[in-house]
Coordinates of C-alpha atoms and ligand atoms in Angstrom, one line a residue:
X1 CA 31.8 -1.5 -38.8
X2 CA 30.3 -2.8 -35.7
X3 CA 27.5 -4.4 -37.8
X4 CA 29.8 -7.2 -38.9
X5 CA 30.2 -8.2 -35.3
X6 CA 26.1 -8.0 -35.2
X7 CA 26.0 -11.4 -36.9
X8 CA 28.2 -12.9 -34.1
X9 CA 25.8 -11.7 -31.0
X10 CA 22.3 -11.5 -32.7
X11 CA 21.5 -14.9 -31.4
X12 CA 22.6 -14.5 -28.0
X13 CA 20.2 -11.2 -28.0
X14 CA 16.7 -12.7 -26.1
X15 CA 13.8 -10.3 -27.3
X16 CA 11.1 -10.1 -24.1
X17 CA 8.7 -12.0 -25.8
X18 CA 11.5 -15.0 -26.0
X19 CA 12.6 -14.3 -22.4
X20 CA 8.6 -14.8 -21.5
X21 CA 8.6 -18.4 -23.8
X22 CA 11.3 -19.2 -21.9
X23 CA 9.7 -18.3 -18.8
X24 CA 6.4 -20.4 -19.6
X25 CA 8.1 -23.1 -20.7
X26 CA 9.9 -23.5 -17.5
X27 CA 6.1 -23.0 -15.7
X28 CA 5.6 -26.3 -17.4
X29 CA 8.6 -27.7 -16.4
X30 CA 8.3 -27.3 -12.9
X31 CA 4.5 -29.0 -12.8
X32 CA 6.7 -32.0 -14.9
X33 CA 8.9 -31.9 -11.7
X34 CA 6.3 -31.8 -9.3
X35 CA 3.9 -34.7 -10.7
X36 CA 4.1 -38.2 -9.1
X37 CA 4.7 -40.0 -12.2
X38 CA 6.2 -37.6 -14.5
X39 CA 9.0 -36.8 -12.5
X40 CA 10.9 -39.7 -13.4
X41 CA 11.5 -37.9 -16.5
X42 CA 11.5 -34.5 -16.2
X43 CA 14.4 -32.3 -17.2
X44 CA 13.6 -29.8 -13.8
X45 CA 13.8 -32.6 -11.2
X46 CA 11.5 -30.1 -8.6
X47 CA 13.7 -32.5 -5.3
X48 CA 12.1 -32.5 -2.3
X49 CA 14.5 -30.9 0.6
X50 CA 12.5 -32.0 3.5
X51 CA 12.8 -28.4 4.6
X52 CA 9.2 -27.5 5.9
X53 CA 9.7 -24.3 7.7
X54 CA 12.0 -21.0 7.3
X55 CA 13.6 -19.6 10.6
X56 CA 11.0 -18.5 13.0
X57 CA 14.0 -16.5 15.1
X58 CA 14.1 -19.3 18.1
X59 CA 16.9 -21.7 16.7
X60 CA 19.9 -21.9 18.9
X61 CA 22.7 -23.8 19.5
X62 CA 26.4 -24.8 17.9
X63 CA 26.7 -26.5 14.6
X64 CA 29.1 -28.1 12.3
X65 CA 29.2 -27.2 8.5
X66 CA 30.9 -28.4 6.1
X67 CA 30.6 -27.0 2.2
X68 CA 31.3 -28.7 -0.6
X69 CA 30.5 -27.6 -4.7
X70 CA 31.5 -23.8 -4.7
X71 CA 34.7 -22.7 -5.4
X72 CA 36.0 -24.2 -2.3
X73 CA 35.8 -26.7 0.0
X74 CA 35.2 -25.5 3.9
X75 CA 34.5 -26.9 7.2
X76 CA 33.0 -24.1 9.3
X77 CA 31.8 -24.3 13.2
X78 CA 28.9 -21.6 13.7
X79 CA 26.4 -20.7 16.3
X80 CA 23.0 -19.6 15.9
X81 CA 22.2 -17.0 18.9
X82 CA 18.5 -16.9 19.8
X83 CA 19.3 -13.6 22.1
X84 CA 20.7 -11.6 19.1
X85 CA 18.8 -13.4 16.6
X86 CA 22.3 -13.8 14.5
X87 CA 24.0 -16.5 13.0
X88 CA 28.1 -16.1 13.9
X89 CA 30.5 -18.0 12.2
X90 CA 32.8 -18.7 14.8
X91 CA 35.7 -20.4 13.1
X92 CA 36.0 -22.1 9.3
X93 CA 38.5 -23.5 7.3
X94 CA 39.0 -23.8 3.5
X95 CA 40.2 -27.3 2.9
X96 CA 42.1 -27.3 -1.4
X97 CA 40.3 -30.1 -3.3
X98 CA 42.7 -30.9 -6.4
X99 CA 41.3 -31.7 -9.6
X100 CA 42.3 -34.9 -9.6
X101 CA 40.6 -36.1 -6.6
X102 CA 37.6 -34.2 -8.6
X103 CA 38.0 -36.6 -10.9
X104 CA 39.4 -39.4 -8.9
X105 CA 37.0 -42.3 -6.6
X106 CA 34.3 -41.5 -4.0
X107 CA 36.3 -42.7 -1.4
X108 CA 39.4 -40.1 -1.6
X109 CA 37.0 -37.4 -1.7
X110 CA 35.1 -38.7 1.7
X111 CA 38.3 -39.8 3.1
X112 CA 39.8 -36.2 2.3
X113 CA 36.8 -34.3 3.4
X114 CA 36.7 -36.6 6.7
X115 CA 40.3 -36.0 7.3
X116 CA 39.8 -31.8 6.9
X117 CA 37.0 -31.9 9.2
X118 CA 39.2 -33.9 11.9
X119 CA 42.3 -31.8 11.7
X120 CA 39.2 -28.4 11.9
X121 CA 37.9 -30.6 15.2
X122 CA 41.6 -31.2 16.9
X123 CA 43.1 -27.8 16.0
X124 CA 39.5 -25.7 17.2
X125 CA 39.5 -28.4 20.8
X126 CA 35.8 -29.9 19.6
X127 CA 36.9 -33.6 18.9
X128 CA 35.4 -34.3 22.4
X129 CA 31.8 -32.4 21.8
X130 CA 29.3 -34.4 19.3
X131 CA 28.1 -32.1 17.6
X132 CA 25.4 -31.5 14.4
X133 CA 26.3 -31.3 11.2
X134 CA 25.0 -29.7 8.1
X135 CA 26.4 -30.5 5.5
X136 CA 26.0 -28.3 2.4
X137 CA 26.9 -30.6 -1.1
X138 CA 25.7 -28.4 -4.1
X139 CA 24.7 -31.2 -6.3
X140 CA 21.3 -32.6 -7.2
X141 CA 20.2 -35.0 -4.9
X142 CA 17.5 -37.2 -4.2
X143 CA 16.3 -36.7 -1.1
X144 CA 14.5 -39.3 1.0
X145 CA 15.1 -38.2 4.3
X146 CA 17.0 -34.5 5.8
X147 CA 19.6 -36.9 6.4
X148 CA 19.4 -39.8 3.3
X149 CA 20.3 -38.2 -0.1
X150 CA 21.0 -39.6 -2.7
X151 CA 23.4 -37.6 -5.8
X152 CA 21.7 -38.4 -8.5
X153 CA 24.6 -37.1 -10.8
X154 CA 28.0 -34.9 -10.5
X155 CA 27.8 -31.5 -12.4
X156 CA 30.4 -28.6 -12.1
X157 CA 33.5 -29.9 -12.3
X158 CA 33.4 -32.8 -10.4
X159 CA 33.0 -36.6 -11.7
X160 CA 34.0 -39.0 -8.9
X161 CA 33.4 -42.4 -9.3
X162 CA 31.0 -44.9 -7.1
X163 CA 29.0 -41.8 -5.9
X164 CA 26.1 -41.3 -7.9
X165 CA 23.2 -43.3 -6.7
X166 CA 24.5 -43.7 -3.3
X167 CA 23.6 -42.2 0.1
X168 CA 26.3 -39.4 0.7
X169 CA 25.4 -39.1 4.2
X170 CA 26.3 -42.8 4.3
X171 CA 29.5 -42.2 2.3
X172 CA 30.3 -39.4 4.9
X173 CA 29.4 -41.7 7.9
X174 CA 31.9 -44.6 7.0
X175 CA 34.6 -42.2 6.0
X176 CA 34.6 -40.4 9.8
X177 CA 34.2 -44.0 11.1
X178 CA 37.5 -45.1 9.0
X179 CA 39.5 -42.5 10.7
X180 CA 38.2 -43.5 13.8
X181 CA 38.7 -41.0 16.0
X182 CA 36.0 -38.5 16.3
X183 CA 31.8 -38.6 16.0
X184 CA 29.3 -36.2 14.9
X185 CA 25.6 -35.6 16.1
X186 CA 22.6 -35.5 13.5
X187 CA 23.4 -34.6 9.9
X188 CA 21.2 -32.5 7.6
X189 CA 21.6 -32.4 3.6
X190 CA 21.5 -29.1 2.5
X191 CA 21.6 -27.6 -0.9
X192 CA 23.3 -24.5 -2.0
X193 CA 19.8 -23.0 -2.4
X194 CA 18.3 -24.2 0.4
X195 CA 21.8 -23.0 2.5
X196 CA 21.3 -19.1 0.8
X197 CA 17.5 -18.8 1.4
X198 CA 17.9 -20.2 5.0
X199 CA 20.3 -17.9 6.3
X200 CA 18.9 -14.9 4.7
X201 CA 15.6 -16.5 6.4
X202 CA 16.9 -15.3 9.6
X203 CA 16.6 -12.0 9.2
X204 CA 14.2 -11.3 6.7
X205 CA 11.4 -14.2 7.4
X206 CA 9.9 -13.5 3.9
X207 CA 12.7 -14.9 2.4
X208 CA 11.1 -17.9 0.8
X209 CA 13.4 -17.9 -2.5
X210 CA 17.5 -19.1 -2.6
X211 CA 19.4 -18.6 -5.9
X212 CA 22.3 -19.3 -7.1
X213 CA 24.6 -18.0 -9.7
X214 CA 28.4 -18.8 -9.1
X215 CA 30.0 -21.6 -10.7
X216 CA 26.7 -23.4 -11.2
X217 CA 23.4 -22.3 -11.3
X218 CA 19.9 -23.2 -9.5
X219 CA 17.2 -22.2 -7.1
X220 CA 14.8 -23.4 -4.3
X221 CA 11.8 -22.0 -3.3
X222 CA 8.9 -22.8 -0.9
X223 CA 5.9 -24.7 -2.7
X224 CA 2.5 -26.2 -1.1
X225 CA 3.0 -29.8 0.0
X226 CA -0.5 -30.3 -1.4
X227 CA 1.8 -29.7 -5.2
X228 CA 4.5 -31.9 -4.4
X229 CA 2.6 -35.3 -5.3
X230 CA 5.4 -37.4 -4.2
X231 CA 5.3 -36.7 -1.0
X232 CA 2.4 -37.6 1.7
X233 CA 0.3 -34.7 2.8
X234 CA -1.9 -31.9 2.1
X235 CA -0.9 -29.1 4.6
X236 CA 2.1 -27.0 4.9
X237 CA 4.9 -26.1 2.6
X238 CA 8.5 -27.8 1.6
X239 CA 11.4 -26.2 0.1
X240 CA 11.6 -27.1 -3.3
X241 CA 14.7 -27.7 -4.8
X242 CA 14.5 -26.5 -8.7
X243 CA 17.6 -28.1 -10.1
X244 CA 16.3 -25.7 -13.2
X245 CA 20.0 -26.0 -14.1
X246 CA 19.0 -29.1 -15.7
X247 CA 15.8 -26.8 -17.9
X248 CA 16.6 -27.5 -22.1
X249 CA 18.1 -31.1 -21.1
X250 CA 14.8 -33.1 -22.9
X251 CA 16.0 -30.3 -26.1
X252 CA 13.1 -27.6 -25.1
X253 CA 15.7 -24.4 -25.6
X254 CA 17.2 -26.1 -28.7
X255 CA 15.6 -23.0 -30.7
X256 CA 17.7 -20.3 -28.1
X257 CA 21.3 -22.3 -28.4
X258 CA 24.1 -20.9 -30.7
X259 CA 26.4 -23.0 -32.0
X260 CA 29.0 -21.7 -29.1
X261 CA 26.6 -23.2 -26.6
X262 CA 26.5 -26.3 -28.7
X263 CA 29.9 -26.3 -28.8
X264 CA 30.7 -25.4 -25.0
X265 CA 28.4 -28.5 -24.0
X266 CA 30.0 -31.4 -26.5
X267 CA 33.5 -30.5 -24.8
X268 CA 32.6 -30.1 -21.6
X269 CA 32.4 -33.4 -18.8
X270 CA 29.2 -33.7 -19.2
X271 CA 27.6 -33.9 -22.8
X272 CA 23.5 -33.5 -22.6
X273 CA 23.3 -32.0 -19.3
X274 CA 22.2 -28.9 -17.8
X275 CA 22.1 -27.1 -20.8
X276 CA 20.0 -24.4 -19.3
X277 CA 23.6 -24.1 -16.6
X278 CA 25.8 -23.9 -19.3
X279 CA 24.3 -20.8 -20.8
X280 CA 24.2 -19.3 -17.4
X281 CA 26.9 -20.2 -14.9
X282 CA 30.7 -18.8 -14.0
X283 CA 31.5 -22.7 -14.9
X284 CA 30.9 -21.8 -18.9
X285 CA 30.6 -18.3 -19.5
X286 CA 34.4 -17.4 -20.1
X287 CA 34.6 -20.3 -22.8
X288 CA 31.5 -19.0 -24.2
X289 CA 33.3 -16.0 -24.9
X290 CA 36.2 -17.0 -26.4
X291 CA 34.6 -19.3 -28.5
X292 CA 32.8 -15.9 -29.7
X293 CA 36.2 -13.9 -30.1
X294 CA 38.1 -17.5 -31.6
X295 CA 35.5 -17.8 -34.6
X296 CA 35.6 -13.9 -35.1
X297 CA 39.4 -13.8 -35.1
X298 CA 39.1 -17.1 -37.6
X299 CA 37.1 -14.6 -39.5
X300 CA 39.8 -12.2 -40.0
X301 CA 37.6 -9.7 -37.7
X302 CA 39.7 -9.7 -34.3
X303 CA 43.3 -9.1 -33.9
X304 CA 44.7 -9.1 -37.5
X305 CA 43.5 -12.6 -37.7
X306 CA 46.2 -13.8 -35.0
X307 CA 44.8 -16.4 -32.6
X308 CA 47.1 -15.9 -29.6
X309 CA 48.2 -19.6 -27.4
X310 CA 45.8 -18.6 -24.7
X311 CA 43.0 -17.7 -26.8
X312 CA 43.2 -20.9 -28.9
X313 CA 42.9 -23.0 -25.3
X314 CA 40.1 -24.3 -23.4
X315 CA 39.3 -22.6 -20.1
X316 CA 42.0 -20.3 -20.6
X317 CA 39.4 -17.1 -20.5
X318 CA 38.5 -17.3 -17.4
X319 CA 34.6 -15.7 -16.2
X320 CA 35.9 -13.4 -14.2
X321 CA 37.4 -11.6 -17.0
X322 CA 34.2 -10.8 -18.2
X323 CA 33.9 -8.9 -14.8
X324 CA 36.6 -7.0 -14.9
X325 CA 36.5 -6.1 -18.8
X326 CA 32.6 -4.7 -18.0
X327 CA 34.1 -2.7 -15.0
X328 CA 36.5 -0.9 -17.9
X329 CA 38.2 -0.4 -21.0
X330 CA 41.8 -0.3 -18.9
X331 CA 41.2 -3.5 -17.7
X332 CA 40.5 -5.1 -21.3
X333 CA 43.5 -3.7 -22.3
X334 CA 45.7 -5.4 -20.1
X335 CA 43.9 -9.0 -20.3
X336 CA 44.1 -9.0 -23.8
X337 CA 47.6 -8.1 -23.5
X338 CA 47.9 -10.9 -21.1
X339 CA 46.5 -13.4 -23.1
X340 CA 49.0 -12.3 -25.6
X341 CA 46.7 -10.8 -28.6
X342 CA 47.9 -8.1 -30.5
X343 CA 45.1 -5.8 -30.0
X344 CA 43.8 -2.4 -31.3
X345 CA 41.3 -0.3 -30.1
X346 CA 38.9 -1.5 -32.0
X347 CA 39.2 -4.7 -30.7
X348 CA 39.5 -4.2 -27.1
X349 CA 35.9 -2.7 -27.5
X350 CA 34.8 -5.5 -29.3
X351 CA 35.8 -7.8 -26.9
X352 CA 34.0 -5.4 -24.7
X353 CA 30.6 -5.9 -26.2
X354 CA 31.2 -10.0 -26.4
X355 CA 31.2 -9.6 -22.5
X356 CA 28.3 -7.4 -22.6
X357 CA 26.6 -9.4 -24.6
X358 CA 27.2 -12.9 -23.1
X359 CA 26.5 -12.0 -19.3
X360 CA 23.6 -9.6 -20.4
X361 CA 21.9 -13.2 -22.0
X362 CA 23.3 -14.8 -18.6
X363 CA 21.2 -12.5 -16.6
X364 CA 18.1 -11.9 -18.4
X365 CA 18.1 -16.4 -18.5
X366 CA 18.0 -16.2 -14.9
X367 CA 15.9 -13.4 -14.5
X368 CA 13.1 -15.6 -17.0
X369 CA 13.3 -18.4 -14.3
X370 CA 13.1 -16.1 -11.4
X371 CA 10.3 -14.5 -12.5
X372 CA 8.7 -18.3 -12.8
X373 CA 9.2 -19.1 -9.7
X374 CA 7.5 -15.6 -8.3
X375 CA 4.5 -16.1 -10.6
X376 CA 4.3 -19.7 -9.7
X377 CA 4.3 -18.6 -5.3
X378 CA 2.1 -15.8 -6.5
X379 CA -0.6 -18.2 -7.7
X380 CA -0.3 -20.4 -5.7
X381 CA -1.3 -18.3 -3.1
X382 CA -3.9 -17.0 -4.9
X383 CA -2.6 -13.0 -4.3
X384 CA -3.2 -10.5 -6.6
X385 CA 0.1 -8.9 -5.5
X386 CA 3.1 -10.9 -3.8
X387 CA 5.9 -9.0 -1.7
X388 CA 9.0 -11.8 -1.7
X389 CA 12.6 -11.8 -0.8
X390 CA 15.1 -13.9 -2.6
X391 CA 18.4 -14.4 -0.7
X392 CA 21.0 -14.8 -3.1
X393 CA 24.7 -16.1 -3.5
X394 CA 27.5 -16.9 -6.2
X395 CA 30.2 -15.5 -7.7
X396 CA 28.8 -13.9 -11.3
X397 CA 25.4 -12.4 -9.2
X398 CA 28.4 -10.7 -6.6
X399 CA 31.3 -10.2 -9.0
X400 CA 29.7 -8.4 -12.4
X401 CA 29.1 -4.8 -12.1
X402 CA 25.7 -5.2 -13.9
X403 CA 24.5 -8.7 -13.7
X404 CA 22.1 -8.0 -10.5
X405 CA 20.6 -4.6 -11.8
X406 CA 19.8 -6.5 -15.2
X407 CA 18.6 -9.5 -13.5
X408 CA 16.7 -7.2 -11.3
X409 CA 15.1 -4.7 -14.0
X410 CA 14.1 -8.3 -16.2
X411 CA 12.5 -10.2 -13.4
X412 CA 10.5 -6.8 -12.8
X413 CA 8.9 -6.7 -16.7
X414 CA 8.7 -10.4 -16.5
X415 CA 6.7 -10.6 -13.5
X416 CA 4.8 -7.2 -13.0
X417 CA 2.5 -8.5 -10.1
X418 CA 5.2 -9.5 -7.8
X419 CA 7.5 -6.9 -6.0
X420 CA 10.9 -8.6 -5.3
X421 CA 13.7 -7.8 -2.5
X422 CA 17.3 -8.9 -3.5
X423 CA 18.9 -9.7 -0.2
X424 CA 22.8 -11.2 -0.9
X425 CA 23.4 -14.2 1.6
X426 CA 26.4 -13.9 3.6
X427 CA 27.8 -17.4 3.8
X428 CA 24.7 -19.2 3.1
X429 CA 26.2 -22.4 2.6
X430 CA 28.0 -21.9 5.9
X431 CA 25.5 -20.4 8.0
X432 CA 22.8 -21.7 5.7
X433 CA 23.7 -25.1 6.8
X434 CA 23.7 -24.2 10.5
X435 CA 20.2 -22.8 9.9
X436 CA 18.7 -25.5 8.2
X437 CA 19.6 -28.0 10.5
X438 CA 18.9 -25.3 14.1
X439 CA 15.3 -25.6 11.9
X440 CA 15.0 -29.1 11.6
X441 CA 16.2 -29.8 15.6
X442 CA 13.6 -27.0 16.2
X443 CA 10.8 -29.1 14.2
X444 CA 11.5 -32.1 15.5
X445 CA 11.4 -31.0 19.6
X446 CA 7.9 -29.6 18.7
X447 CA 6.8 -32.7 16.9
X448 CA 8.1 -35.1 20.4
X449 CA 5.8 -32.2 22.9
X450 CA 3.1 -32.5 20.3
X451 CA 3.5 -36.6 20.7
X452 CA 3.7 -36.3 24.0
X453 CA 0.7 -34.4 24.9
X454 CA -1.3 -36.3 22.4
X455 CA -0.7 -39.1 24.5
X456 CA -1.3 -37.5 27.7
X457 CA -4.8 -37.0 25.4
X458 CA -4.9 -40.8 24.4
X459 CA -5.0 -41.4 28.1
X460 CA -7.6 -39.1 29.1
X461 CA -9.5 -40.6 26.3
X462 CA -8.6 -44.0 27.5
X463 CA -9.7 -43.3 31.2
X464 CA -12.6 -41.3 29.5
X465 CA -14.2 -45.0 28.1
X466 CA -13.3 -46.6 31.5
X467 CA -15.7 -44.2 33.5
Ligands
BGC501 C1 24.0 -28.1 -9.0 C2 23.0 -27.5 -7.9 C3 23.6 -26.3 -7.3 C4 24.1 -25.3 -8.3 C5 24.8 -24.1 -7.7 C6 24.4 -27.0 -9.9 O1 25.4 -27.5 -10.8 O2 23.3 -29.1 -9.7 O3 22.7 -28.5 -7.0 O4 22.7 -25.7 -6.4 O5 25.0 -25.9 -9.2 O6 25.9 -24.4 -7.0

């Protein structure tokens, strides 16, 4: 009987040779990101982070962090401890962002966030210190400086107006002013990614890959400057922000979407975009599935035909269901008796293999792009062999019991050559951020010694022509 369902799932079932299209595809992609005049267009916008160096295990000091595009939104202070080469979050706070200021203008969400991180300051005694800031905003944003970023567009669930194409730094700048009664130091943008790879960085300095896979999806890596053709200069690396969320959105994985994908991207906020996220992320993959189990019911296969009042509504089987209906059949049996079905044994393991199915695509998606990235540090390096740690975060990579072991296993056929450690970031877009900018106060000091004793140079030079 369970080759009637087989019609269903075949198309969500990737062969290896598809997984490896998808994976070359993406190669492409990337150089489309990377090129100075192609980028413009391309569906992987490859963002320059201005991040040129990992930790190097000297970055001290006290930070701010505030973390906006998971699940929550938190202001954190931390301190990065040169001594005991740690990064310890001393205090955070989560700070509720209702849906409609989600959905609502710019300025209530900059207000709200400037108002959460006063009320962190006065109730933690450090309205009187200035200190810097790194601000973690998990959106794709076009970077022009570590501190001027522009959001190029809202994703997730958020769509607040009079934001996209404008400085959020800015935005966050006038907001603290409007309250008026507190300052902060230097601000660094920081990505997800960028947070995750950063504060595994600390501890394992060949971390040179972030991922995420939570409620979005994306990765960073670090690429030559001498590939980045937007940017000025031939030596050294930057952190690459991916955005390969955004992969399929020119129509290149038409040939891989179902019609639930299809379906799951005309309702959701944003028709057309990140299409490759939507097959992927925590965001989508509970609708995915119950558009699967809706059409089977419809079909007189599921639950003696009965579509139950949750089942029948959007968002209403959640992703973490998936989670906990891999981790058992017990656990299936009580969510679909929560979301009142009238279920048989049968179905309950039906169900069972939807969720199998769905996240098992999920991870081997991921595990096509990972194993892009690798090859793409592997040649670029020119190594017959590359040894690489990937610090990763998010709620469908911690959550599953198998997503990481498929992922892992995947990216290991897909990318023979390259011999990957899975670290999981604790707190990357908390620490992360406090990493990121320790990095970029670390940079800059050398850069004014540098200055300084080229100009003690200039005037030996100087004196030099006198004589
Ligand atoms: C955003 C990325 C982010 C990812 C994971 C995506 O929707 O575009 O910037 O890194 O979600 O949070």
């Amino acid at each position: 009987p369970l080759c009637l369902y087989a019609k269903y799932l075949q198309p969500f079932q990737l062969s290896p040779e598809t997984l490896q299209e998808v994976s070359a595809r993406l190669r492409k992609d990337l150089l489309r990101g990377l090129g100075k005049h192609s980028h413009h267009k391309a569906p992987v916008k490859m963002l320059p982070t201005f991040v040129r160096a990992t930790p190097d295990g000297t970055e001290k000091g006290d930070f701010l962090a505030l973390d906006l595009g998971g699940t929550n939104f938190r202001v954190l202070h931390v301190r990065v401890e040169e001594e005991a080469q740690k990064v310890l979050k001393m205090d955070s706070q989560i700070c509720a962002i209702p849906q409609e200021m989600m959905l609502g203008t710019g300025e209530q969400l900059f207000d709200h966030i400037a108002t959460c991180l006063g009320d962190f300051l006065e109730s933690h005694n450090l309205k009187c210190q200035t200190l810097p800031l790194g601000f973690t905003f998990s959106f794709p944003c076009e970077q022009l400086e570590i501190d001027k970023s522009i959001l190029i567009r809202w994703t997730k669930g958020f769509n607040c107006s009079g934001v996209e194409g404008k400085d959020v730094v800015q935005l966050l700048k006038e907001a603290i002013q409007r309250t008026g009664d507190y300052h902060i130091g230097s601000v660094a943008m920081v990505n997800d990614t960028v947070g995750t790879m950063m504060s595994c960085g600390y501890k394992d300095q060949s971390c040179e890959i972030g991922m995420i896979i939570g409620t979005g999806t994306n990765a960073c890596y670090m690429e030559e400057i001498k590939n980045v053709k937007r940017i000025e200069g031939e030596d050294g690396r930057m952190c690459i922000n991916t955005e390969w969320g955004g992969f399929g959105d020119d129509g290149s994985l038409d040939d891989i979407l179902t019609e639930f994908d299809v379906e799951v991207d005309k309702t959701s906020i944003n028709p057309g975009v990140h299409i490759f996220e939507k097959m992927i992320s925590g965001m989508y993959l509970g609708e995915i599935v119950r558009l699967v189990l809706v059409k089977m019911t419809k079909d007189k296969l599921l639950f003696k035909g009965q579509i139950s009042e949750a089942l029948g509504t959007s968002g209403r089987f959640e992703t973490k269901f998936i989670s906990e209906i891999e981790d058992g059949l017990e656990n299936a049996k009580k969510i679909l008796t929560e979301l009142g079905l009238d279920w048989g044994l049968v179905d309950a393991s039906v169900v069972c293999l939807v969720c199998d199915t769905i996240s098992s695509r999920s991870a081997y998606l991921c595990a096509a792009a990972l194993a892009t990235l690798v090859n793409r540090i592997r040649n670029n390096r020119k190594l017959d062999h590359l040894k690489t740690t990937v610090g990763v975060d998010g709620t469908v990579y911690r959550k599953h019991p198998t997503f990481s072991s498929k992922l892992q296993k995947a990216v290991r056929l897909l990318a023979p050559q390259c011999d990957i450690t899975f670290l999981v970031s604790e707190d990357g877009s908390g620490k992360g951020a406090a990493m990121v900018t320790a990095v970029a106060q670390r940079l800059a000091h050398q850069s004014r010694l540098l200055e300084e004793s080229d100009g003690e140079d200039d005037d030996d030079e100087e004196e030099e022509e006198g004589q």
